[in-house]
Amino acid sequence: MRIGQNPAKSIDYVPQPARVTVALITYIPFLSGYYAQSLEVLKLCLQSLAQDASVPFDLMVFDNASCLEVRNYLLDCQTNGQIQYLVLSDKNVGKGGGWNFIFQAAPGETVAYADSDILFRPGWLSESLAILEAFPQAGMVTARPMRSPEAYYTTTLEWAQQYGGAKGGVELEQGNFIPWEVYLEHVTSLGTSEEQARQWYESRSDWRVKSLGVSAIIGAAHFQFTVRKAAIRPFLPFHMDRPMGQVRTLDEQMNQAGLLRLSTCQPLVKHLGNTLPFVAGGAANGTGLNPSLAAQSPVRGPRRGGAIALQRFYDLPWVKKILLRLYDRIFRLYH
Amino acid sequence: MRIGANPAKAGLPAYVPQELGVALITYIPLLEGYFKNSLEILTYQLQSLRASTTVPFDLLIFDNGSCPEAVAQLKTWQAEQKIDWLVLSKHNLGKAGAWNWIFAAMPNELICYADSDVLFRPGWLEASQAILQAFPQAGMVAAQPNFYDVLEGQGQAQQVLKDQAGYEWREYWPDKAVIDEFCLGIAASPEVAAPFYQKPLPVVVRLSAVHDGNQAVVGASHMQFIIPRAVARQVTPLPATRGLLRTETMALDNRVDQLGFLHLSTTQPYVFHMGNTLNERLLVEVRKVIKQDLAPRAITPTDQPVNRSWLYRGLSWLASQPRCKPRLMRVYNLLFQVLYTERK
């Protein structure tokens, strides 16, 4: 039975949500193999996020059933106030399930989503918001210039061509607006060789669009983007039955719905992947972040003949296939 | 950079949510005073929920800024896989603020909401679902007869139903035991309780080949109810500026009604409001559901007078005086605000 009045009734003020909710999804099921450095990468991600206080935001983290060490770290961050909303899911509901939760529950009117392996550079959020302001038709804005597949920005291009010129107030240019170093930084973070990257870079060009004095590169990516909740709501819920690999749905839907897919002209976020960035001298990539988070060099020393031969053996397609299957089976056994 | 392939891309299936999702909001800012028994009551609630729910379900707990001890217990339950989704909010967003999360994000087809002091009895889900099936226009179905119609009989959805064929409106007199239990849950004084025994409840009866005779009390409480996801998605965002403000929680009822959905409840009590204190009488009900030996509880002062010192009795008399009570309550609330709530 209730005795006395619930003191909660006397609370005459509850904090109102910030205009922007920054949301991350974490999934680090163990700290070995592919995920050996993922916790350190996550720390770097959150540390870089905390450095830019130019735009107030609430941080929401949706943990998709990570291991205990990662959860404890996130709980510590929640306790010390770095994370405002921490969602611990007992099961991996997939990236789609995480997105469904985030984009429906986030209290901010704008949501800046990022995978948990992203390094944020100063100004990333303010620049993204400036583009959203200057382009009211914008759907998603990524905070680094992207050369994403053309099929996913046909609507953006059509819109820019339609409103281009003095009449429409939109300027559209084609050229090489993404410097080679910026392009290389991203594609190599995905595990692409420099040779392959050079081929891709030389085979394409960029579209740059300008409105109300704000420039943006056409194209966006789903590893990090800022979106108005009202813009993404019609696409929810996403029906994705696998943890990953179906996220292109969002890109397709945005394009089909006539929403613009844009990115900043400067690389204000960096995809870290599953390994820590390395820079000679040990500093964490010139970001001003804690040097203790700098990685050991991923480049190995000179190899002996036996090791080279063994690596070549591992690289044989059929050997690699067997090893990957074994790796996958072990992963499935535990997760 | 990324080295190797992310194993999560290997085609593993993502978890598919259950059809039923149960969501609770917890707010236990301290383990003293009003909240002294809150953690224990929550424990019984979770045990009763598991014992009385016959289908698998996902459990979400939204913690609205509880004290470290309460959060530690929630973390332990989550680690023991007793909670599917644990949301830890740094701030108290208020009840309506937490509802905004729950109703916007719960992925389950059917969402059950309950305050964190509700005992679930066997049959609660079946009885609620039977009403939902018999009355497809239902938006909220509570598993306890509703004694307070917050819409005061003026709900638009009810009026529409009154004009439709296939429904009959009757008066329903609940058993005395049902009213007794309701009054116990809210610690109603004799004056407050009296009208409940003197006035029948309005029920609507479905007349159809399939659902013939299915009946429901008109009105539903905020303490516990089920709401289809499709309805829940339409009611948010609710205004959320205070910890627990009646006009903000009532906004839920108004939205549901404006959307044309009914508030209904069962004719029998399948849930029980435990409140913030435990006494032997309540534990009898708890034992019936969770079938565990719980240590007998000292009978609280509300059940039997306890010998107190003359000083205590004198202060108690003073505190009960109409001129003193509001002032003391103000001090009490002020202390709570100073100690446990955030400032602008």
XYZ file of C-alpha atoms in Angstrom:
679
model
C 0.000 0.000 0.000
C 1.048 3.564 -0.534
C 1.898 5.515 2.594
C 2.736 9.166 2.190
C 3.032 11.169 -0.961
C 5.474 10.155 -3.662
C 8.212 12.821 -3.453
C 8.512 12.632 -7.241
C 5.325 14.691 -7.345
C 7.238 17.582 -5.812
C 9.866 17.637 -8.563
C 9.032 20.825 -10.387
C 11.756 20.617 -12.985
C 13.181 17.832 -15.110
C 16.097 18.529 -17.469
C 14.926 19.163 -20.979
C 16.698 17.263 -23.737
C 19.360 19.008 -25.790
C 18.408 19.871 -29.353
C 20.848 17.253 -30.602
C 21.202 13.678 -29.440
C 24.481 12.059 -30.433
C 23.906 8.325 -30.607
C 26.328 5.426 -30.886
C 25.757 1.694 -31.208
C 28.366 -0.532 -29.606
C 28.897 -4.208 -30.238
C 32.104 -5.698 -28.917
C 31.273 -9.288 -27.955
C 34.818 -10.183 -26.825
C 38.234 -8.593 -26.638
C 40.266 -10.798 -28.918
C 40.592 -11.485 -32.630
C 38.761 -8.881 -34.678
C 37.758 -7.039 -31.521
C 41.158 -7.121 -29.751
C 41.526 -3.327 -29.843
C 37.861 -2.399 -30.084
C 37.527 -1.257 -26.479
C 40.503 1.072 -26.905
C 38.974 2.321 -30.143
C 35.705 2.962 -28.302
C 37.557 4.906 -25.620
C 39.221 7.018 -28.294
C 35.829 7.563 -29.932
C 34.206 8.796 -26.712
C 37.236 10.834 -25.746
C 37.245 12.655 -29.070
C 33.514 13.238 -28.776
C 33.926 14.836 -25.363
C 36.541 17.254 -26.686
C 34.192 19.242 -28.890
C 31.780 21.179 -26.727
C 30.849 23.825 -29.291
C 27.315 22.464 -29.649
C 25.508 21.071 -26.589
C 24.230 17.532 -27.033
C 23.013 14.525 -25.071
C 24.954 11.332 -25.633
C 23.021 8.093 -26.009
C 24.802 4.752 -26.310
C 22.925 1.627 -27.349
C 24.993 -1.373 -26.389
C 24.037 -4.380 -28.480
C 25.103 -7.109 -26.012
C 28.801 -6.406 -25.625
C 31.092 -8.252 -23.265
C 31.320 -7.422 -19.575
C 34.481 -5.304 -19.871
C 32.846 -3.028 -22.426
C 29.635 -2.752 -20.415
C 31.543 -1.882 -17.296
C 33.394 0.831 -19.181
C 30.102 2.232 -20.506
C 28.559 2.101 -17.044
C 31.518 4.062 -15.705
C 30.994 6.657 -18.443
C 27.308 6.852 -17.525
C 28.127 7.243 -13.850
C 30.591 10.048 -14.482
C 28.085 11.875 -16.646
C 29.705 11.439 -20.039
C 26.770 9.336 -21.264
C 23.304 10.734 -20.557
C 21.343 7.693 -21.749
C 22.806 4.206 -21.725
C 20.775 1.346 -23.144
C 22.095 -2.121 -22.336
C 20.523 -4.756 -24.530
C 20.784 -8.339 -23.379
C 20.565 -9.544 -26.988
C 22.059 -8.307 -30.209
C 19.075 -6.796 -31.994
C 21.233 -5.921 -34.972
C 22.197 -2.534 -36.259
C 18.672 -2.101 -37.621
C 17.154 -2.872 -34.230
C 19.575 -0.450 -32.599
C 18.689 2.210 -35.150
C 14.983 1.601 -34.556
C 15.502 2.203 -30.874
C 17.753 5.219 -31.272
C 15.835 7.109 -33.913
C 12.491 6.535 -32.223
C 13.593 7.173 -28.658
C 16.225 9.899 -29.014
C 14.790 12.964 -27.299
C 16.605 15.493 -29.498
C 14.944 16.837 -32.623
C 18.181 16.095 -34.486
C 20.159 12.877 -34.126
C 23.836 12.542 -34.970
C 24.519 8.845 -35.355
C 27.932 7.202 -35.451
C 29.349 3.712 -35.301
C 31.516 3.239 -32.221
C 34.782 3.280 -34.194
C 34.748 6.912 -35.239
C 37.193 9.665 -34.312
C 35.509 13.056 -34.044
C 37.412 16.215 -34.904
C 36.531 19.686 -33.626
C 33.634 21.281 -35.479
C 32.138 18.047 -36.789
C 28.702 18.669 -35.293
C 28.415 22.394 -35.943
C 29.409 21.894 -39.592
C 26.884 19.084 -39.992
C 24.136 21.214 -38.474
C 25.081 24.167 -40.687
C 24.490 22.008 -43.753
C 21.158 20.779 -42.400
C 20.167 24.426 -41.880
C 21.276 25.586 -45.319
C 19.664 22.623 -47.096
C 16.195 22.092 -45.575
C 15.654 19.150 -47.931
C 18.711 17.376 -46.517
C 18.162 13.874 -45.237
C 21.534 12.771 -43.941
C 24.796 14.685 -43.572
C 28.106 12.907 -43.019
C 30.930 14.882 -41.438
C 33.565 13.987 -44.008
C 33.497 14.273 -47.785
C 32.370 10.998 -49.294
C 32.434 9.492 -52.745
C 29.513 7.180 -52.089
C 27.890 5.098 -54.874
C 26.091 7.320 -57.376
C 22.971 5.166 -57.182
C 22.309 6.505 -53.695
C 22.445 10.215 -54.516
C 20.615 10.470 -57.835
C 17.872 12.525 -56.190
C 20.373 14.928 -54.670
C 21.979 15.501 -58.030
C 18.640 15.989 -59.763
C 17.583 18.471 -57.111
C 20.831 20.435 -57.454
C 20.531 20.481 -61.239
C 16.931 21.618 -61.000
C 17.631 24.449 -58.607
C 21.100 25.292 -59.868
C 21.848 28.759 -61.205
C 20.935 32.245 -60.128
C 17.197 31.516 -60.152
C 17.230 28.608 -57.761
C 19.973 29.989 -55.557
C 21.947 26.763 -55.640
C 25.436 26.407 -57.093
C 26.498 23.033 -58.479
C 30.054 22.202 -59.541
C 31.803 19.058 -60.678
C 35.500 18.460 -60.076
C 38.067 16.972 -57.750
C 37.078 18.568 -54.468
C 38.201 15.793 -52.180
C 42.005 15.856 -51.837
C 43.791 12.584 -52.446
C 45.045 12.409 -48.843
C 41.531 12.833 -47.477
C 40.196 10.165 -49.801
C 43.071 7.823 -49.002
C 42.602 8.260 -45.249
C 39.084 6.904 -45.458
C 39.397 4.116 -47.978
C 42.511 2.676 -46.364
C 40.644 2.675 -43.036
C 38.293 0.194 -44.692
C 41.203 -2.116 -45.494
C 41.562 -1.083 -49.148
C 45.063 -1.058 -50.640
C 46.566 2.243 -51.758
C 46.859 0.919 -55.304
C 43.153 0.119 -55.449
C 42.333 3.459 -53.819
C 44.336 5.299 -56.509
C 42.401 3.523 -59.248
C 39.061 4.428 -57.704
C 40.096 8.004 -57.036
C 41.199 8.619 -60.610
C 38.089 7.060 -62.082
C 35.631 9.432 -60.438
C 35.048 13.062 -59.604
C 32.996 14.927 -57.019
C 29.877 17.102 -57.019
C 29.873 20.139 -54.805
C 26.729 22.097 -54.034
C 26.361 25.484 -52.359
C 23.296 27.094 -50.793
C 23.008 30.123 -48.502
C 26.790 30.351 -48.467
C 27.266 26.817 -47.184
C 29.044 24.229 -49.336
C 28.615 20.485 -49.194
C 29.825 17.494 -51.127
C 27.108 15.295 -52.611
C 27.060 11.835 -51.057
C 26.846 10.511 -47.509
C 27.579 7.364 -45.553
C 25.762 5.418 -42.888
C 28.752 4.926 -40.569
C 28.206 8.486 -39.390
C 25.481 10.925 -40.259
C 23.328 13.662 -38.785
C 19.634 13.610 -39.512
C 16.469 15.342 -38.403
C 14.235 12.933 -36.561
C 11.281 14.099 -38.612
C 13.146 13.145 -41.788
C 14.013 9.612 -40.745
C 10.772 8.774 -38.934
C 8.853 7.726 -42.084
C 11.397 4.960 -42.718
C 11.020 3.398 -39.283
C 11.029 0.672 -38.230
C 13.790 -0.867 -40.327
C 13.312 -4.568 -40.940
C 16.777 -6.050 -40.774
C 17.064 -9.649 -39.684
C 20.862 -9.743 -39.503
C 23.165 -7.889 -37.104
C 24.925 -6.075 -39.951
C 25.128 -5.871 -43.719
C 21.640 -4.548 -44.521
C 22.201 -0.922 -43.700
C 22.183 0.217 -47.325
C 18.407 0.169 -46.953
C 18.597 3.571 -45.321
C 20.666 5.038 -48.174
C 18.204 3.689 -50.729
C 15.139 4.893 -48.877
C 16.557 8.369 -48.331
C 17.347 8.695 -52.009
C 13.982 7.341 -53.129
C 12.152 9.696 -50.791
C 13.829 12.703 -52.392
C 15.941 13.609 -49.398
C 19.419 14.979 -49.997
C 22.491 12.982 -49.020
C 25.333 15.366 -48.325
C 28.678 15.569 -46.567
C 30.966 18.262 -45.207
C 33.836 19.547 -47.343
C 36.367 18.877 -44.579
C 37.154 15.498 -43.025
C 35.727 16.116 -39.553
C 35.281 12.489 -38.605
C 37.585 9.600 -39.270
C 36.727 5.928 -39.478
C 39.083 4.090 -37.131
C 37.978 0.554 -37.838
C 39.009 -2.104 -35.387
C 42.574 -0.947 -34.800
C 44.012 2.140 -33.176
C 45.523 4.830 -35.358
C 49.304 4.849 -35.458
C 51.536 7.790 -35.967
C 55.289 7.723 -35.581
C 56.226 9.158 -32.222
C 53.306 7.523 -30.460
C 50.856 10.420 -30.487
C 47.319 9.505 -31.343
C 47.240 10.846 -34.842
C 47.760 14.481 -34.009
C 44.328 14.804 -32.438
C 45.567 16.061 -29.120
C 44.059 12.996 -27.490
C 45.534 10.896 -24.770
C 48.812 9.508 -26.184
C 48.320 6.317 -24.182
C 45.633 5.424 -26.667
C 48.111 5.477 -29.552
C 48.589 2.079 -31.077
C 51.662 0.033 -31.435
C 52.738 0.084 -35.056
C 50.592 -2.286 -37.063
C 53.448 -2.521 -39.554
C 55.496 -5.520 -38.705
C 59.266 -5.660 -38.944
C 61.079 -7.445 -41.732
C 59.851 -10.979 -42.026
C 61.822 -14.096 -42.456
C 61.347 -16.315 -45.493
C 59.349 -18.932 -43.562
C 56.871 -16.371 -42.302
C 56.388 -14.953 -45.784
C 55.740 -18.413 -47.184
C 53.258 -19.143 -44.419
C 51.425 -15.883 -45.080
C 51.201 -16.733 -48.760
C 49.790 -20.093 -47.813
C 47.152 -18.432 -45.612
C 46.283 -16.129 -48.483
C 45.440 -18.994 -50.824
C 41.697 -18.597 -51.488
C 40.690 -22.097 -50.402
C 42.856 -21.987 -47.264
C 41.485 -18.586 -46.386
C 37.943 -19.851 -46.922
C 38.463 -22.785 -44.545
C 40.106 -20.598 -41.920
C 37.358 -17.989 -42.167
C 34.699 -20.663 -41.805
C 36.435 -22.041 -38.727
C 36.703 -18.531 -37.327
C 33.046 -17.909 -38.027
C 31.984 -21.218 -36.414
C 33.882 -20.401 -33.245
C 32.266 -16.958 -33.160
C 28.812 -18.494 -33.617
C 29.460 -20.995 -30.854
C 29.894 -18.221 -28.381
C 27.644 -15.514 -29.767
C 41.916 0.980 -39.878
C 39.795 -2.098 -40.297
C 41.771 -5.323 -40.387
C 39.848 -8.475 -41.255
C 36.116 -8.908 -41.653
C 33.668 -8.023 -38.909
C 32.280 -11.367 -37.721
C 28.927 -9.709 -37.168
C 28.586 -9.466 -40.952
C 28.787 -13.246 -41.301
C 25.026 -13.644 -41.555
C 24.154 -14.281 -37.928
C 20.487 -13.631 -37.249
C 19.617 -10.565 -35.182
C 17.405 -11.053 -32.145
C 13.735 -10.887 -33.044
C 11.718 -9.213 -30.268
C 8.890 -11.147 -28.626
C 5.327 -10.167 -29.383
C 4.921 -8.905 -25.829
C 7.214 -6.320 -24.278
C 6.855 -5.251 -20.658
C 8.222 -1.867 -19.630
C 8.719 -0.531 -16.130
C 9.950 2.853 -14.973
C 12.055 2.874 -11.837
C 12.813 5.907 -9.743
C 14.347 5.088 -6.372
C 16.470 8.117 -5.463
C 17.238 6.841 -1.956
C 16.541 3.804 0.177
C 15.018 5.717 3.043
C 11.666 7.247 3.902
C 9.083 6.857 1.167
C 11.436 4.617 -0.809
C 12.648 2.387 2.032
C 10.950 -0.770 0.696
C 10.981 0.166 -2.984
C 13.772 -2.183 -4.047
C 12.200 -5.130 -2.259
C 8.824 -4.324 -3.796
C 10.413 -4.159 -7.225
C 11.938 -7.588 -6.605
C 8.494 -9.035 -5.860
C 7.087 -7.325 -8.903
C 9.637 -8.942 -11.210
C 9.112 -12.336 -9.593
C 5.353 -12.045 -9.944
C 5.674 -10.936 -13.541
C 7.744 -14.008 -14.411
C 5.449 -16.319 -12.445
C 2.227 -14.971 -13.927
C 3.102 -14.455 -17.567
C 2.527 -17.514 -19.691
C 4.196 -16.308 -22.872
C 7.800 -15.244 -23.459
C 8.279 -11.498 -23.308
C 10.981 -8.852 -23.419
C 11.469 -6.785 -20.303
C 12.623 -3.172 -20.512
C 13.419 -1.189 -17.407
C 13.835 2.534 -17.761
C 15.690 3.838 -14.755
C 14.955 7.487 -14.226
C 18.082 8.426 -12.255
C 17.901 6.118 -9.219
C 20.470 5.951 -6.439
C 23.672 3.883 -6.925
C 22.345 0.983 -4.818
C 19.224 0.662 -6.954
C 21.200 0.993 -10.181
C 23.653 -1.660 -8.961
C 20.749 -4.054 -8.396
C 19.384 -3.357 -11.857
C 22.822 -4.004 -13.356
C 23.010 -7.291 -11.492
C 19.617 -8.364 -12.820
C 20.654 -7.363 -16.294
C 23.859 -9.386 -15.999
C 21.707 -12.331 -14.864
C 19.664 -11.893 -18.056
C 16.520 -10.988 -16.146
C 16.237 -7.662 -17.977
C 16.388 -7.559 -21.763
C 16.864 -3.834 -22.130
C 18.078 -1.656 -19.325
C 17.944 2.066 -19.994
C 19.948 4.139 -17.537
C 19.137 7.816 -17.657
C 21.516 10.185 -15.946
C 18.602 12.525 -15.267
C 15.078 12.058 -14.063
C 13.075 12.782 -17.191
C 9.783 12.452 -15.353
C 7.213 9.738 -15.888
C 5.934 11.271 -19.107
C 9.502 11.736 -20.367
C 10.224 8.056 -19.796
C 6.928 7.131 -21.464
C 8.116 9.073 -24.483
C 11.040 6.667 -24.721
C 9.066 3.541 -24.041
C 6.148 4.172 -26.342
C 8.336 5.456 -29.146
C 10.968 2.732 -29.040
C 9.660 -0.586 -27.680
C 9.769 -2.897 -30.712
C 7.120 -5.339 -29.483
C 3.642 -5.577 -31.044
C 1.995 -5.352 -27.645
C 3.464 -3.160 -24.908
C 2.624 -3.569 -21.253
C 3.504 -0.662 -19.011
C 3.557 -0.896 -15.214
C 4.745 1.316 -12.392
C 7.493 -0.327 -10.359
C 5.171 -1.340 -7.501
C 2.672 -3.638 -9.181
C 2.030 -7.298 -8.356
C 1.011 -9.390 -11.360
C -1.365 -12.311 -10.864
C -1.903 -15.300 -13.139
C -4.300 -14.530 -15.961
C -3.480 -10.835 -16.227
C -2.357 -11.094 -19.831
C -5.106 -13.456 -20.986
C -7.847 -11.296 -19.457
C -6.365 -8.132 -20.959
C -5.940 -9.688 -24.380
C -9.506 -11.019 -24.342
C -10.706 -7.432 -23.984
C -8.373 -6.247 -26.702
C -9.760 -8.898 -29.031
C -13.392 -8.247 -28.162
C -12.937 -4.476 -28.441
C -10.567 -3.740 -31.312
C -11.061 -0.030 -30.639
C -9.306 -0.426 -27.281
C -6.143 1.634 -26.906
C -5.348 0.983 -23.254
C -6.472 -2.059 -21.263
C -5.706 -2.252 -17.549
C -5.789 -5.521 -15.613
C -7.607 -4.048 -12.615
C -11.133 -2.590 -12.608
C -10.869 1.120 -13.038
C -12.384 3.126 -10.216
C -11.194 6.551 -11.403
C -12.191 7.505 -14.921
C -9.761 10.325 -15.633
C -11.880 11.318 -18.610
C -14.876 11.547 -16.251
C -17.198 9.763 -18.634
C -16.579 12.341 -21.343
C -14.207 10.351 -23.524
C -14.998 10.810 -27.205
C -14.227 7.201 -28.043
C -16.794 6.022 -25.473
C -19.459 8.249 -26.991
C -18.845 6.780 -30.429
C -19.230 3.284 -29.011
C -22.531 4.182 -27.365
C -24.003 4.874 -30.791
C -22.868 1.573 -32.259
C -24.915 -1.625 -32.428
C -23.436 -4.768 -30.923
C -22.577 -3.228 -27.556
C -24.582 -2.984 -24.399
C -23.885 -0.700 -21.450
C -24.509 -1.976 -17.960
C -23.748 -1.228 -14.367
C -21.295 -3.427 -12.533
C -20.988 -3.807 -8.776
C -17.552 -5.198 -7.919
C -17.223 -7.569 -4.955
C -16.513 -5.912 -1.662
C -13.137 -7.696 -1.560
C -12.175 -6.095 -4.867
C -12.978 -2.636 -3.566
C -11.261 -3.370 -0.255
C -8.106 -4.331 -2.102
C -8.189 -1.264 -4.306
C -8.623 0.974 -1.276
C -5.793 -0.798 0.504
C -3.466 -0.236 -2.438
C -4.032 3.496 -2.418
C -4.300 3.668 1.383
C -7.702 5.308 1.031
C -9.148 6.869 4.152
C -12.727 5.845 5.061
C -14.010 9.098 3.569
C -12.183 8.530 0.293
C -13.146 4.845 0.175
C -16.864 5.266 0.890
C -17.971 6.357 -2.620
C -16.340 3.303 -4.197
C -18.758 1.058 -2.303
C -21.766 3.173 -3.179
C -21.391 3.612 -6.900
C -21.428 0.964 -9.660
C -18.826 0.945 -12.407
C -19.850 1.351 -16.050
C -19.164 -1.726 -18.155
C -19.540 -2.282 -21.848
C -20.550 -5.733 -23.090
C -19.757 -7.032 -26.531
C -22.659 -8.765 -28.225
C -21.357 -10.853 -31.082
C -21.140 -14.459 -32.185
C -17.446 -14.724 -31.396
C -17.016 -12.476 -28.372
C -20.529 -12.667 -26.942
C -20.668 -11.553 -23.349
C -17.118 -10.243 -23.162
C -17.261 -7.241 -20.923
C -14.918 -4.555 -19.742
C -15.018 -1.736 -17.253
C -14.840 1.632 -18.989
C -11.647 3.474 -18.080
C -8.057 2.386 -17.468
C -5.473 3.323 -14.899
C -1.920 4.593 -15.494
C -0.522 2.183 -12.960
C -0.582 -0.748 -15.366
C -2.003 -1.253 -18.827
C -1.345 -2.832 -22.176
C -1.244 -0.731 -25.310
C -0.785 -1.937 -28.889
C 2.440 -0.633 -30.424
C 0.485 0.969 -33.260
C -1.358 3.128 -30.716
C 1.719 3.791 -28.582
C 3.619 5.195 -31.554
C 0.900 7.777 -32.143
C 0.705 9.182 -28.634
C 4.256 10.486 -28.314
C 5.718 12.941 -27.636
C 3.895 13.748 -24.421
C 4.674 16.969 -22.541
C 7.363 16.246 -19.944
C 8.459 19.096 -17.739
C 7.889 17.741 -14.204
C 8.709 14.615 -12.231
C 5.174 13.354 -11.841
C 2.514 15.820 -12.903
C -1.075 14.710 -13.302
C -1.748 16.907 -16.323
C 1.278 15.417 -18.087
C 0.337 11.806 -17.392
C -3.256 12.617 -18.319
C -2.014 13.817 -21.679
C -1.613 10.131 -22.494
C -5.312 9.508 -21.851
C -6.333 12.523 -23.849
C -4.181 11.528 -26.830
C -5.477 7.959 -26.778
C -9.039 9.240 -26.635
C -8.521 11.869 -29.318
C -7.186 9.153 -31.596
C -10.488 7.332 -31.101
C -9.203 4.506 -28.904
C -10.970 3.246 -25.785
C -9.755 3.013 -22.199
C -10.939 -0.300 -20.775
C -10.129 -2.547 -17.842
C -10.867 -6.027 -16.548
C -13.729 -6.651 -14.140
C -11.456 -8.610 -11.796
C -8.160 -7.433 -10.296
C -5.302 -9.285 -11.995
C -2.779 -6.746 -10.789
C -2.392 -5.277 -7.374
C -0.883 -1.960 -6.395
C 1.718 -2.761 -3.739
C 2.677 0.859 -3.188
C 5.712 1.736 -1.145
C 5.263 -0.333 2.007
C 5.019 -4.001 2.790
C 3.004 -5.493 5.554
C 1.887 -8.999 6.336
C -1.401 -8.536 4.557
C 0.341 -7.606 1.323
C 2.840 -10.411 1.671
C -0.022 -12.905 1.770
C -0.886 -11.740 -1.748
C 2.743 -11.829 -2.817
C 3.210 -15.382 -1.526
C 0.159 -16.590 -3.429
C 1.813 -15.558 -6.680
C 5.503 -16.200 -6.252
C 5.034 -19.268 -4.039
C 8.056 -18.572 -1.910
C 8.554 -18.562 1.803
C 8.937 -14.925 2.679
C 9.871 -13.980 6.193
C 6.835 -12.790 8.157
C 6.732 -9.034 8.273
C 6.137 -6.962 11.317
C 2.703 -5.546 11.165
C 2.985 -1.891 10.318
C 1.398 0.900 12.350
C -1.326 1.157 9.757
C -2.634 -2.266 10.748
C -2.184 -2.260 14.500
C -1.418 0.474 16.988
C 2.112 0.427 18.349
C 3.053 1.765 21.759
C 4.853 5.043 21.235
C 6.385 7.512 23.625
C 4.315 10.458 24.819
C 6.573 12.779 22.862
C 5.974 10.882 19.627
C 2.233 10.802 20.253
C 2.199 14.489 20.980
C 4.111 15.344 17.813
C 1.950 12.980 15.818
C -1.181 14.736 17.055
C 0.337 18.097 16.230
C 1.370 16.950 12.766
C -2.151 15.748 12.005
C -3.658 19.168 12.676
C -4.977 20.804 9.475
C -2.822 23.886 9.979
C 0.379 21.897 10.507
C 0.128 19.208 7.872
C 0.506 21.412 4.765
C 3.494 23.203 6.322
C 5.234 19.987 7.281
C 4.559 18.520 3.840
C 6.105 21.621 2.313
C 9.232 21.163 4.407
C 9.327 17.474 3.511
C 9.075 18.208 -0.204
C 11.603 21.004 0.071
C 14.074 18.676 1.738
C 13.550 16.107 -1.008
C 14.110 18.733 -3.667
C 17.248 20.022 -1.991
C 18.674 16.562 -1.511
C 17.668 14.642 -4.603
C 16.491 16.726 -7.517
C 18.316 18.674 -10.159
C 18.064 22.394 -10.524
C 17.781 24.443 -13.665
